[in-house]
mmCIF file of C-alpha atoms in Angstrom:
data_model
loop_
_atom_site.group_PDB
_atom_site.id
_atom_site.type_symbol
_atom_site.label_atom_id
_atom_site.label_comp_id
_atom_site.label_asym_id
_atom_site.label_seq_id
_atom_site.Cartn_x
_atom_site.Cartn_y
_atom_site.Cartn_z
ATOM 1 C CA THR A 1 -58.016 -42.757 51.653
ATOM 2 C CA GLN A 2 -60.938 -42.433 53.807
ATOM 3 C CA ALA A 3 -59.850 -45.783 55.566
ATOM 4 C CA LEU A 4 -56.297 -44.625 56.019
ATOM 5 C CA ASN A 5 -57.637 -40.503 57.994
ATOM 6 C CA TRP A 6 -59.956 -43.214 60.327
ATOM 7 C CA TYR A 7 -56.712 -44.812 61.060
ATOM 8 C CA ARG A 8 -54.878 -42.323 61.360
ATOM 9 C CA ALA A 9 -57.404 -40.054 63.445
ATOM 10 C CA ALA A 10 -58.022 -43.681 65.308
ATOM 11 C CA ALA A 11 -53.642 -43.844 66.477
ATOM 12 C CA GLY A 12 -53.707 -40.527 66.985
ATOM 13 C CA LEU A 13 -51.558 -39.623 65.001
ATOM 14 C CA SER A 14 -50.700 -36.654 62.395
ATOM 15 C CA ALA A 15 -50.013 -36.779 58.762
ATOM 16 C CA ASP A 16 -46.050 -36.028 58.945
ATOM 17 C CA GLU A 17 -46.213 -38.288 61.736
ATOM 18 C CA LEU A 18 -47.956 -41.368 59.057
ATOM 19 C CA VAL A 19 -45.715 -40.684 56.728
ATOM 20 C CA PHE A 20 -43.081 -41.139 59.437
ATOM 21 C CA THR A 21 -43.701 -44.370 60.466
ATOM 22 C CA SER A 22 -44.178 -45.986 57.194
ATOM 23 C CA SER A 23 -40.737 -44.982 56.305
ATOM 24 C CA LEU A 24 -38.906 -45.885 59.367
ATOM 25 C CA GLN A 25 -40.906 -49.485 58.486
ATOM 26 C CA ASP A 26 -39.307 -49.323 54.739
ATOM 27 C CA LEU A 27 -36.218 -48.458 56.743
ATOM 28 C CA ARG A 28 -36.550 -51.016 58.483
ATOM 29 C CA ALA A 29 -37.035 -53.463 55.772
ATOM 30 C CA GLN A 30 -34.479 -52.175 53.803
ATOM 31 C CA ALA A 31 -32.123 -52.487 56.591
ATOM 32 C CA LEU A 32 -33.713 -56.014 56.656
ATOM 33 C CA ALA A 33 -32.899 -56.881 53.655
ATOM 34 C CA SER A 34 -29.045 -55.384 53.430
ATOM 35 C CA ASP A 35 -28.094 -58.004 56.218
ATOM 36 C CA ARG A 36 -29.683 -60.317 54.301
ATOM 37 C CA ALA A 37 -27.362 -59.350 51.156
ATOM 38 C CA VAL A 38 -24.323 -58.983 53.188
ATOM 39 C CA SER A 39 -24.888 -62.612 54.843
ATOM 40 C CA ALA A 40 -25.419 -64.086 51.187
ATOM 41 C CA ALA A 41 -22.063 -61.704 49.860
ATOM 42 C CA ARG A 42 -20.249 -63.243 52.676
ATOM 43 C CA GLN A 43 -21.411 -66.603 52.365
ATOM 44 C CA GLU A 44 -20.531 -66.551 48.716
ATOM 45 C CA ALA A 45 -16.973 -64.766 49.788
ATOM 46 C CA ALA A 46 -16.452 -67.390 52.579
ATOM 47 C CA SER A 47 -17.006 -69.983 48.983
ATOM 48 C CA ALA A 48 -14.595 -68.593 46.972
ATOM 49 C CA ARG A 49 -11.626 -68.284 49.994
ATOM 50 C CA ALA A 50 -12.600 -72.097 50.248
ATOM 51 C CA GLU A 51 -12.161 -72.356 45.989
ATOM 52 C CA ALA A 52 -9.114 -70.356 45.981
ATOM 53 C CA ASP A 53 -7.350 -72.726 48.854
ATOM 54 C CA ARG A 54 -8.582 -75.668 47.584
ATOM 55 C CA LEU A 55 -7.133 -74.167 44.236
ATOM 56 C CA ARG A 56 -3.852 -73.373 45.525
ATOM 57 C CA ALA A 57 -3.492 -76.694 47.315
ATOM 58 C CA GLN A 58 -4.180 -78.396 44.165
ATOM 59 C CA LEU A 59 -1.512 -76.607 42.775
ATOM 60 C CA ARG A 60 0.861 -77.405 45.070
ATOM 61 C CA ASP A 61 0.480 -80.349 44.473
ATOM 62 C CA LEU A 62 0.713 -80.503 40.547
ATOM 63 C CA GLN A 63 4.081 -78.067 41.679
ATOM 64 C CA SER A 64 5.280 -81.349 44.184
ATOM 65 C CA ARG A 65 4.864 -83.761 41.083
ATOM 66 C CA LEU A 66 6.019 -81.258 38.587
ATOM 67 C CA GLN A 67 9.365 -81.196 41.103
ATOM 68 C CA GLN A 68 8.599 -85.461 41.373
ATOM 69 C CA GLN A 69 8.737 -85.424 37.631
ATOM 70 C CA ASN A 70 12.432 -82.864 37.141
ATOM 71 C CA GLN A 71 13.743 -85.379 39.887
ATOM 72 C CA GLN A 72 12.858 -88.161 37.672
ATOM 73 C CA GLU A 73 13.596 -87.128 34.483
ATOM 74 C CA ARG A 74 16.924 -85.755 35.500
ATOM 75 C CA SER A 75 18.032 -89.335 37.409
ATOM 76 C CA ILE A 76 16.890 -91.082 34.153
ATOM 77 C CA ARG A 77 18.981 -88.415 31.990
ATOM 78 C CA ASN A 78 22.100 -89.248 34.620
ATOM 79 C CA GLU A 79 21.182 -92.760 33.697
ATOM 80 C CA LEU A 80 21.473 -92.381 29.967
ATOM 81 C CA ASP A 81 24.706 -90.475 30.322
ATOM 82 C CA LYS A 82 26.144 -92.841 32.769
ATOM 83 C CA ALA A 83 24.701 -95.405 29.648
ATOM 84 C CA ARG A 84 27.205 -93.012 27.258
ATOM 85 C CA GLN A 85 29.684 -93.607 29.207
ATOM 86 C CA ALA A 86 30.078 -96.888 29.786
ATOM 87 C CA LEU A 87 29.177 -97.593 25.877
ATOM 88 C CA LEU A 88 31.910 -95.134 25.321
ATOM 89 C CA ARG A 89 34.545 -96.518 27.832
ATOM 90 C CA THR A 90 33.976 -100.515 26.426
ATOM 91 C CA PRO A 91 37.409 -101.953 25.194
ATOM 92 C CA GLN A 92 36.738 -103.016 21.173
ATOM 93 C CA PRO A 93 39.653 -105.532 19.622
ATOM 94 C CA VAL A 94 42.082 -102.424 17.585
ATOM 95 C CA ALA A 95 42.544 -104.974 14.051
ATOM 96 C CA ALA A 96 38.299 -104.779 13.711
ATOM 97 C CA VAL A 97 38.452 -101.608 13.476
ATOM 98 C CA PRO A 98 38.547 -99.441 10.571
ATOM 99 C CA SER A 99 40.888 -96.511 10.145
ATOM 100 C CA SER A 100 38.524 -93.546 9.929
ATOM 101 C CA SER A 101 37.961 -90.549 12.180
ATOM 102 C CA PRO A 102 36.937 -90.365 15.681
ATOM 103 C CA ARG A 103 32.995 -90.531 14.588
ATOM 104 C CA THR A 104 33.340 -93.464 13.041
ATOM 105 C CA VAL A 105 35.010 -95.203 15.565
ATOM 106 C CA VAL A 106 31.955 -94.108 18.041
ATOM 107 C CA ARG A 107 29.904 -95.413 15.592
ATOM 108 C CA GLU A 108 31.817 -98.290 15.083
ATOM 109 C CA VAL A 109 31.819 -99.224 18.766
ATOM 110 C CA VAL A 110 27.759 -98.309 19.664
ATOM 111 C CA LYS A 111 27.592 -101.187 16.226
ATOM 112 C CA LEU A 112 29.433 -103.786 18.981
ATOM 113 C CA VAL A 113 27.613 -102.866 22.233
ATOM 114 C CA PRO A 114 24.907 -105.846 23.158
ATOM 115 C CA VAL A 115 21.173 -105.932 22.340
ATOM 116 C CA ALA A 116 20.275 -106.034 25.618
ATOM 117 C CA ASP A 117 22.365 -102.161 26.082
ATOM 118 C CA ASP A 118 20.284 -100.799 23.685
ATOM 119 C CA SER A 119 16.737 -101.969 24.113
ATOM 120 C CA GLN A 120 17.383 -100.486 27.470
ATOM 121 C CA VAL A 121 18.676 -97.375 25.839
ATOM 122 C CA ARG A 122 14.946 -97.460 24.097
ATOM 123 C CA ALA A 123 13.361 -97.913 27.337
ATOM 124 C CA LEU A 124 15.192 -95.482 29.109
ATOM 125 C CA LYS A 125 14.731 -93.227 26.454
ATOM 126 C CA SER A 126 10.812 -94.085 26.304
ATOM 127 C CA GLU A 127 10.500 -93.547 29.780
ATOM 128 C CA LEU A 128 11.881 -90.034 29.178
ATOM 129 C CA ALA A 129 9.639 -89.245 26.580
ATOM 130 C CA LYS A 130 6.814 -90.382 29.075
ATOM 131 C CA GLN A 131 8.281 -87.784 31.775
ATOM 132 C CA ILE A 132 8.510 -85.082 29.565
ATOM 133 C CA GLN A 133 5.463 -85.488 28.369
ATOM 134 C CA GLU A 134 4.346 -85.895 31.449
ATOM 135 C CA GLN A 135 5.533 -82.968 33.124
ATOM 136 C CA SER A 136 4.255 -80.838 29.383
ATOM 137 C CA ARG A 137 0.568 -81.795 30.902
ATOM 138 C CA ILE A 138 1.532 -80.929 34.446
ATOM 139 C CA LYS A 139 2.851 -77.221 33.483
ATOM 140 C CA GLN A 140 -0.475 -76.834 31.857
ATOM 141 C CA GLU A 141 -2.724 -77.720 34.092
ATOM 142 C CA ALA A 142 -0.641 -75.900 36.253
ATOM 143 C CA GLU A 143 -1.350 -73.373 34.073
ATOM 144 C CA LEU A 144 -5.192 -73.358 33.784
ATOM 145 C CA LEU A 145 -5.020 -73.015 37.731
ATOM 146 C CA GLN A 146 -3.417 -69.757 37.658
ATOM 147 C CA GLN A 147 -5.790 -68.649 35.697
ATOM 148 C CA ARG A 148 -8.809 -69.967 37.311
ATOM 149 C CA LEU A 149 -6.388 -68.669 40.549
ATOM 150 C CA ALA A 150 -6.783 -65.042 39.175
ATOM 151 C CA ALA A 151 -10.179 -64.989 38.046
ATOM 152 C CA GLU A 152 -11.047 -66.011 41.118
ATOM 153 C CA ALA A 153 -8.679 -63.622 42.580
ATOM 154 C CA SER A 154 -10.930 -61.278 40.337
ATOM 155 C CA GLY A 155 -13.719 -62.404 41.531
ATOM 156 C CA LYS A 156 -12.721 -61.905 44.893
ATOM 157 C CA SER A 157 -12.126 -58.623 44.554
ATOM 158 C CA ALA A 158 -15.276 -57.840 42.885
ATOM 159 C CA LEU A 159 -16.717 -59.130 45.909
ATOM 160 C CA ARG A 160 -14.901 -57.763 48.742
ATOM 161 C CA GLU A 161 -16.042 -54.033 46.863
ATOM 162 C CA GLN A 162 -19.953 -55.440 46.056
ATOM 163 C CA LEU A 163 -19.616 -56.421 50.013
ATOM 164 C CA ALA A 164 -17.651 -53.307 50.830
ATOM 165 C CA GLN A 165 -20.988 -50.871 49.102
ATOM 166 C CA LEU A 166 -22.894 -53.501 50.723
ATOM 167 C CA GLU A 167 -21.814 -52.479 54.767
ATOM 168 C CA GLN A 168 -22.040 -48.965 54.021
ATOM 169 C CA GLN A 169 -24.765 -48.626 52.843
ATOM 170 C CA LEU A 170 -26.146 -51.489 56.001
ATOM 171 C CA THR A 171 -24.047 -48.803 58.142
ATOM 172 C CA ALA A 172 -25.681 -46.229 56.332
ATOM 173 C CA SER A 173 -29.312 -48.064 56.623
ATOM 174 C CA LYS A 174 -27.937 -48.117 60.942
ATOM 175 C CA ASP A 175 -27.000 -44.415 60.995
ATOM 176 C CA GLU A 176 -30.399 -42.931 58.992
ATOM 177 C CA LYS A 177 -32.540 -45.321 61.692
ATOM 178 C CA GLN A 178 -30.649 -44.442 64.501
ATOM 179 C CA GLN A 179 -31.976 -40.671 63.681
ATOM 180 C CA LEU A 180 -34.978 -41.812 62.708
ATOM 181 C CA THR A 181 -35.543 -43.431 66.106
ATOM 182 C CA GLN A 182 -33.435 -40.270 67.781
ATOM 183 C CA ASN A 183 -36.391 -38.133 66.098
ATOM 184 C CA ASP A 184 -39.500 -40.255 67.121
ATOM 185 C CA GLU A 185 -37.895 -40.173 70.851
ATOM 186 C CA VAL A 186 -38.178 -36.396 70.349
ATOM 187 C CA ILE A 187 -41.521 -36.430 68.329
ATOM 188 C CA GLN A 188 -42.677 -38.047 71.745
ATOM 189 C CA GLN A 189 -41.134 -36.870 74.174
ATOM 190 C CA ALA A 190 -43.078 -32.891 72.644
ATOM 191 C CA ARG A 191 -46.790 -34.416 72.172
ATOM 192 C CA THR A 192 -46.252 -35.685 75.776
ATOM 193 C CA GLN A 193 -45.348 -32.090 76.584
ATOM 194 C CA GLN A 194 -47.813 -30.827 74.513
ATOM 195 C CA LEU A 195 -50.252 -33.641 76.504
ATOM 196 C CA SER A 196 -49.080 -32.484 80.079
ATOM 197 C CA GLN A 197 -49.582 -28.716 78.522
ATOM 198 C CA ALA A 198 -52.855 -29.137 77.071
ATOM 199 C CA GLN A 199 -53.815 -31.029 80.472
ATOM 200 C CA GLN A 200 -53.071 -28.442 82.524
ATOM 201 C CA ASP A 201 -54.818 -25.722 80.469
ATOM 202 C CA LEU A 202 -58.162 -27.463 80.795
ATOM 203 C CA GLN A 203 -57.519 -27.974 84.561
ATOM 204 C CA ALA A 204 -57.032 -23.977 84.334
ATOM 205 C CA ALA A 205 -59.670 -23.622 82.093
ATOM 206 C CA ARG A 206 -62.717 -25.860 84.030
ATOM 207 C CA GLN A 207 -61.607 -23.796 87.565
ATOM 208 C CA ALA A 208 -62.239 -20.498 85.632
ATOM 209 C CA LEU A 209 -65.716 -21.719 84.126
ATOM 210 C CA GLN A 210 -66.730 -22.434 87.743
ATOM 211 C CA GLN A 211 -65.412 -19.667 89.500
ATOM 212 C CA HIS A 212 -67.258 -17.933 86.428
ATOM 213 C CA ALA A 213 -70.684 -19.735 87.118
ATOM 214 C CA GLU A 214 -70.138 -19.203 90.970
ATOM 215 C CA LEU A 215 -69.921 -15.584 90.327
ATOM 216 C CA LEU A 216 -72.467 -15.157 87.631
ATOM 217 C CA GLN A 217 -74.751 -17.552 90.246
ATOM 218 C CA THR A 218 -73.938 -15.495 93.588
ATOM 219 C CA GLN A 219 -75.241 -11.921 90.991
ATOM 220 C CA ALA A 220 -78.124 -13.717 89.857
ATOM 221 C CA SER A 221 -78.876 -14.300 93.270
ATOM 222 C CA ALA A 222 -78.420 -10.925 94.634
ATOM 223 C CA GLU A 223 -80.455 -9.220 91.752
ATOM 224 C CA THR A 224 -83.310 -11.649 92.262
ATOM 225 C CA GLU A 225 -83.524 -10.779 95.925
ATOM 226 C CA GLN A 226 -83.516 -7.051 95.055
ATOM 227 C CA LEU A 227 -86.681 -7.413 92.831
ATOM 228 C CA ARG A 228 -88.377 -9.683 95.229
ATOM 229 C CA GLN A 229 -87.405 -6.664 97.856
ATOM 230 C CA ALA A 230 -88.862 -4.319 94.931
ATOM 231 C CA LEU A 231 -92.216 -6.779 94.806
ATOM 232 C CA ALA A 232 -92.631 -6.668 98.255
ATOM 233 C CA GLY A 233 -92.329 -3.319 98.673
ATOM 234 C CA SER A 234 -94.628 -2.855 95.512
ATOM 235 C CA GLU A 235 -97.097 -4.693 97.457
ATOM 236 C CA ALA A 236 -96.821 -3.318 100.201
ATOM 237 C CA ARG A 237 -97.568 -0.122 98.795
ATOM 238 C CA ILE A 238 -100.368 -1.923 96.944
ATOM 239 C CA ALA A 239 -102.123 -2.727 100.321
ATOM 240 C CA GLU A 240 -101.419 0.317 101.885
ATOM 241 C CA LEU A 241 -102.920 1.937 98.558
ATOM 242 C CA GLN A 242 -105.789 -0.222 99.080
ATOM 243 C CA GLN A 243 -106.478 0.454 103.069
ATOM 244 C CA THR A 244 -105.921 3.918 102.475
ATOM 245 C CA LEU A 245 -108.724 3.298 99.501
ATOM 246 C CA THR A 246 -111.067 1.988 101.847
ATOM 247 C CA THR A 247 -110.592 4.110 104.249
ATOM 248 C CA SER A 248 -110.928 6.970 101.914
ATOM 249 C CA ARG A 249 -114.393 5.213 101.268
ATOM 250 C CA ASP A 250 -115.563 5.390 104.409
ATOM 251 C CA GLN A 251 -114.988 8.532 104.942
ATOM 252 C CA LEU A 252 -115.745 10.919 101.259
ATOM 253 C CA VAL A 253 -119.066 11.073 100.559
ATOM 254 C CA SER A 254 -118.585 12.743 97.909
ATOM 255 C CA GLN A 255 -118.592 10.412 94.484
ATOM 256 C CA ALA A 256 -115.385 12.813 92.756
ATOM 257 C CA ASP A 257 -113.235 12.048 95.657
ATOM 258 C CA LEU A 258 -114.146 8.022 94.774
ATOM 259 C CA ASP A 259 -113.531 8.147 91.628
ATOM 260 C CA VAL A 260 -110.214 10.064 91.990
ATOM 261 C CA GLN A 261 -109.181 7.094 94.492
ATOM 262 C CA ARG A 262 -110.359 4.490 91.605
ATOM 263 C CA ALA A 263 -108.000 6.183 89.280
ATOM 264 C CA ASN A 264 -105.124 6.494 91.435
ATOM 265 C CA LEU A 265 -105.022 1.984 92.188
ATOM 266 C CA MET A 266 -105.827 2.014 88.435
ATOM 267 C CA ARG A 267 -102.838 3.939 88.417
ATOM 268 C CA ALA A 268 -101.254 1.991 91.013
ATOM 269 C CA ARG A 269 -102.389 -1.365 89.846
ATOM 270 C CA GLN A 270 -100.658 -0.914 86.131
ATOM 271 C CA GLN A 271 -97.511 0.327 87.759
ATOM 272 C CA LEU A 272 -97.266 -2.508 89.365
ATOM 273 C CA ASP A 273 -98.080 -4.697 86.585
ATOM 274 C CA ALA A 274 -95.159 -2.556 84.951
ATOM 275 C CA THR A 275 -92.506 -3.465 87.645
ATOM 276 C CA ARG A 276 -93.610 -7.199 87.248
ATOM 277 C CA GLN A 277 -93.354 -6.768 84.008
ATOM 278 C CA GLN A 278 -89.735 -5.355 84.480
ATOM 279 C CA ILE A 279 -89.058 -7.660 86.790
ATOM 280 C CA GLU A 280 -89.363 -10.980 84.977
ATOM 281 C CA GLN A 281 -88.241 -9.288 81.134
ATOM 282 C CA GLN A 282 -84.820 -8.487 83.782
ATOM 283 C CA GLN A 283 -85.033 -12.070 84.984
ATOM 284 C CA ARG A 284 -85.303 -13.236 81.186
ATOM 285 C CA VAL A 285 -82.647 -11.084 79.835
ATOM 286 C CA LEU A 286 -80.392 -12.590 83.497
ATOM 287 C CA ALA A 287 -81.185 -15.598 82.202
ATOM 288 C CA ARG A 288 -79.731 -15.280 78.230
ATOM 289 C CA ARG A 289 -76.591 -13.320 79.140
ATOM 290 C CA ASP A 290 -75.981 -16.481 81.672
ATOM 291 C CA ASP A 291 -76.558 -19.262 78.896
ATOM 292 C CA ALA A 292 -74.863 -17.174 76.714
ATOM 293 C CA GLU A 293 -71.821 -16.334 78.918
ATOM 294 C CA VAL A 294 -71.689 -20.690 80.263
ATOM 295 C CA ARG A 295 -71.804 -21.543 76.229
ATOM 296 C CA GLN A 296 -69.301 -19.200 75.616
ATOM 297 C CA LEU A 297 -67.129 -20.785 78.453
ATOM 298 C CA THR A 298 -68.049 -24.269 77.558
ATOM 299 C CA GLU A 299 -66.738 -23.461 73.554
ATOM 300 C CA GLN A 300 -63.713 -21.915 74.825
ATOM 301 C CA LEU A 301 -63.258 -25.148 77.312
ATOM 302 C CA ARG A 302 -63.512 -27.547 74.214
#
């Protein structure tokens, strides 16, 4: 706490301004973290898009392969149909065929087909079965790819929502940061105005103090001059009394007159001493009053 107070005093900041500065730094850190999170989310979304494009290309490849397999299957079926029709159209002696139903005749005709045709049919059937299995496998892979695409789409939707939320948070942080920056500028302007006004007040107070000091000095000089004149008058009066006393000594013969003159001289001296004490006391009072007024004006100036 003491270190914080020292820092605040050295920086010329108040407690509110210090809290405002720390809040502004926290918001800047949050905005930077939000920017990083948005960048990471965008990179993740780009990776998800690339993966989705790759899966779509793989699905298109499988679909083209499936179409090729279907075409091959249709061609094999056509060949089988042609072979069956050829077998059915093969002429045989009528006498060799027993009288029976048409199905029996067909079976007998098939039995009379050469072995090469039978093996060819079996090969075609085997190839057809392989093509059907391959087609089934390709369909299963296509279904799996479609499921993966659906999962990727749902994940992409979640990423988009997260990215939108992060962008909203970033926008809010930027708005709050801008508002705090504006508040900081307003505070700086207010501080500048207050400092200028304080400097003007200080200058005016210095001028007022100087004028008052000059006035006090003038008053003190006038009062000192008056006291000096009074002292000079008293000294002249004393000299006059002494001269009168000397003259009286020469003129008066009686001891009583001399005593009266001595008493008058003593009283004059006492009055002179009292006048001097009064002058010194007034000078001390004036000095204390001047010192008090100067200290008061100095405190007001501070």
